[in-house]
mmCIF file of C-alpha atoms in Angstrom:
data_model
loop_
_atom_site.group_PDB
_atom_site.id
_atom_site.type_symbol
_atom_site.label_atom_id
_atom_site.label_comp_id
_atom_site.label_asym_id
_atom_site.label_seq_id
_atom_site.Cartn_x
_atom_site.Cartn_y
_atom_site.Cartn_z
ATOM 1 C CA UNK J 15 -51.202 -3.162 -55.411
ATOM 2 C CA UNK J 16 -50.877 -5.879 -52.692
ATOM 3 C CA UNK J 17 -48.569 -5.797 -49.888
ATOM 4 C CA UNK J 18 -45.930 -8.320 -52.004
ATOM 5 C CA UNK J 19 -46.630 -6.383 -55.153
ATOM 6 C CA UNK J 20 -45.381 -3.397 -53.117
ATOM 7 C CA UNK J 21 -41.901 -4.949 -51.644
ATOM 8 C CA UNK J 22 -41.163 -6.321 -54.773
ATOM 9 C CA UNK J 23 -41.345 -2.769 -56.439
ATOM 10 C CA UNK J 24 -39.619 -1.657 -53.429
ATOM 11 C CA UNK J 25 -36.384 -0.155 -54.806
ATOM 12 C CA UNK J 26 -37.154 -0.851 -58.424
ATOM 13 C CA UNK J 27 -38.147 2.082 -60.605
ATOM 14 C CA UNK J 28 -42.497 1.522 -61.476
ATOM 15 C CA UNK J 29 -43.527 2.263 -64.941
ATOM 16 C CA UNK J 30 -47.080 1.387 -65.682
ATOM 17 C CA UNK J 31 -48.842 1.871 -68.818
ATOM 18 C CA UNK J 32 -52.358 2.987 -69.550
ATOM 19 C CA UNK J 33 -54.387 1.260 -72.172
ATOM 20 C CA UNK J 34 -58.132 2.773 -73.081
ATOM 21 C CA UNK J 35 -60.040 -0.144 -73.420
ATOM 22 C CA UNK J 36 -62.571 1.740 -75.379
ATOM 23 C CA UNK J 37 -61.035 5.156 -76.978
ATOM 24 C CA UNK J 38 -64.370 6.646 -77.572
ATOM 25 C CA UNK J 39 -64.968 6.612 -73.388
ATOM 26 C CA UNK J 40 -63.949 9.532 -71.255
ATOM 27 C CA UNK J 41 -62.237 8.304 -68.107
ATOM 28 C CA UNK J 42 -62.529 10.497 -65.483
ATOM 29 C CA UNK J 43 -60.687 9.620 -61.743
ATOM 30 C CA UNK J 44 -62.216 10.866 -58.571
ATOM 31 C CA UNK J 45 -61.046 11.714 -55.668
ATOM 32 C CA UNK J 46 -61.319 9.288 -52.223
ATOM 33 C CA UNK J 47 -63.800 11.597 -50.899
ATOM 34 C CA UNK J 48 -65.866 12.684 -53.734
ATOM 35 C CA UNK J 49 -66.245 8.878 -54.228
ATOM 36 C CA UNK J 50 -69.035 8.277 -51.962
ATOM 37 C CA UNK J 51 -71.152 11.394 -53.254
ATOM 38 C CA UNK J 52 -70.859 9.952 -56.723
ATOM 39 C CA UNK J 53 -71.619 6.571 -56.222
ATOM 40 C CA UNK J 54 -74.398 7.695 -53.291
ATOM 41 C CA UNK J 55 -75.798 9.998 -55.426
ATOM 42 C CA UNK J 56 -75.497 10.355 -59.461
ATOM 43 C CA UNK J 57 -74.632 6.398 -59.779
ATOM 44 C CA UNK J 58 -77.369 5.584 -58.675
ATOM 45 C CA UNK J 59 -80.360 7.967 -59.574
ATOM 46 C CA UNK J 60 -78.722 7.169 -63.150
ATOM 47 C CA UNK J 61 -77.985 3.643 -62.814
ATOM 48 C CA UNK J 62 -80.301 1.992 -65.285
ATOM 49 C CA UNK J 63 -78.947 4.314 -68.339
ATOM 50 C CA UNK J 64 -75.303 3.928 -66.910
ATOM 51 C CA UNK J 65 -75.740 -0.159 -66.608
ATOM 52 C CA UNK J 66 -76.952 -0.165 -70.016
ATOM 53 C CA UNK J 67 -74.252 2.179 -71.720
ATOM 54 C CA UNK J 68 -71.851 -0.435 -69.639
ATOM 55 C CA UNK J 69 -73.260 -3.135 -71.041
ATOM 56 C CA UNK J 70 -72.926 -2.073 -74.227
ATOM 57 C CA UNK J 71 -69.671 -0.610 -74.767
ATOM 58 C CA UNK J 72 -68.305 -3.536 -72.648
ATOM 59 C CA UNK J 73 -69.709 -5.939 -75.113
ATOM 60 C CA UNK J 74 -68.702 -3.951 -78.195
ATOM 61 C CA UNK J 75 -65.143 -4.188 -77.264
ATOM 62 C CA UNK J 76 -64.965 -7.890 -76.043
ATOM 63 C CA UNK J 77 -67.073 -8.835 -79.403
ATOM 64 C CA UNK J 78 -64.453 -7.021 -81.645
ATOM 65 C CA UNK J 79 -61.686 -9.084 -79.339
ATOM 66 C CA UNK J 80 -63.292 -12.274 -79.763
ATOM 67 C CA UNK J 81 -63.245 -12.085 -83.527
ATOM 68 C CA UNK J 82 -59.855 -10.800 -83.838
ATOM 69 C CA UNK J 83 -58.660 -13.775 -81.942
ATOM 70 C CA UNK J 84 -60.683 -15.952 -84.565
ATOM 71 C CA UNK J 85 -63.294 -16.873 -82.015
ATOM 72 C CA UNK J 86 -65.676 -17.314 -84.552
ATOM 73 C CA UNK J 87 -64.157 -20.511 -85.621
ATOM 74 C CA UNK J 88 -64.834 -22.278 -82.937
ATOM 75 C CA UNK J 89 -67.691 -25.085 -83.462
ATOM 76 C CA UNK J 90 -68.963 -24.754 -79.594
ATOM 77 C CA UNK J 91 -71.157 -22.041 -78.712
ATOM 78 C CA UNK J 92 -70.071 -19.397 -76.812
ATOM 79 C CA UNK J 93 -71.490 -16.928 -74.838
ATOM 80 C CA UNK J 94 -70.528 -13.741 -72.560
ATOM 81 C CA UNK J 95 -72.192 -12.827 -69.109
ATOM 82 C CA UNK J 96 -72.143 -10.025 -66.830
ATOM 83 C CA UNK J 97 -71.519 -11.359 -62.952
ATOM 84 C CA UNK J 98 -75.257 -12.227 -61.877
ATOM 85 C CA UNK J 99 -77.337 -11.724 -65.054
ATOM 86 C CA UNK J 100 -79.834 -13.730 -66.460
ATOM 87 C CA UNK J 101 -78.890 -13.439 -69.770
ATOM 88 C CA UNK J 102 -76.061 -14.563 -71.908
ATOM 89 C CA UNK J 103 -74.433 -12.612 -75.388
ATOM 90 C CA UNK J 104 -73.928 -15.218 -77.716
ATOM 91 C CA UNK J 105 -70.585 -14.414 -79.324
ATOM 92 C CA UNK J 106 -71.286 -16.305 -82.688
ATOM 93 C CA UNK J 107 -74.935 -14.657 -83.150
ATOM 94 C CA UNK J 108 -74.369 -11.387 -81.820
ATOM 95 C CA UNK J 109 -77.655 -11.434 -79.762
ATOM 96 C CA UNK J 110 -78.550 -11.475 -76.034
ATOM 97 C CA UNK J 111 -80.293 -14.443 -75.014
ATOM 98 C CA UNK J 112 -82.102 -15.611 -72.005
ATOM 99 C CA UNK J 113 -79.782 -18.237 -69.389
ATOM 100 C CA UNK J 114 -83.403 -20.664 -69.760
ATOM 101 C CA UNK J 115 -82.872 -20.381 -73.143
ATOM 102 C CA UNK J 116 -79.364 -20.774 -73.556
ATOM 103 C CA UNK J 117 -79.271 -24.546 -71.335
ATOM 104 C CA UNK J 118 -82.526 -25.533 -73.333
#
């Protein structure tokens, strides 16, 4: 919460609700200092089976959005990327594809 976010609440009572984005993932919340030791250490000696697991329940749940909001319809392609990846999920095929690929 920003510093307007924060005078706007102010003297207004704050209810915020949770949503689990996907149910079948066990949030966990850390504490400031215990941050650091997880991220220096267990992120990332087990990054490349944590990036993947990501990746995959990330794309699970926007896929299952996508064609609940009748994305499927649509008669453009359409794709899904992770921030810096080289490859794109195409939404219509259900596949990962590479970015050469997909502009070709």
């Amino acid at each position: 919460m920003d510093a307007l976010q924060k005078d706007y609440f102010k003297n207004k009572p704050i209810q915020f609700l949770q949503v689990d984005v996907i149910p079948d993932v066990t949030y966990y919340q850390l504490i400031d200092h215990s941050l650091d030791d997880f991220l220096d250490n267990f992120y990332e000696e087990n990054y490349p089976a944590i990036y993947e697991l990501e990746q995959k329940a990330f794309t699970d749940w926007f896929g299952q959005c996508w064609k609940k909001s009748c994305g499927d319809i649509l008669n453009v392609p359409c794709f899904f990327v992770f921030h810096d990846d080289t490859k794109s999920y195409e939404l219509k095929n259900n596949q990962w594809i590479d970015d050469e690929e997909k502009w070709s």
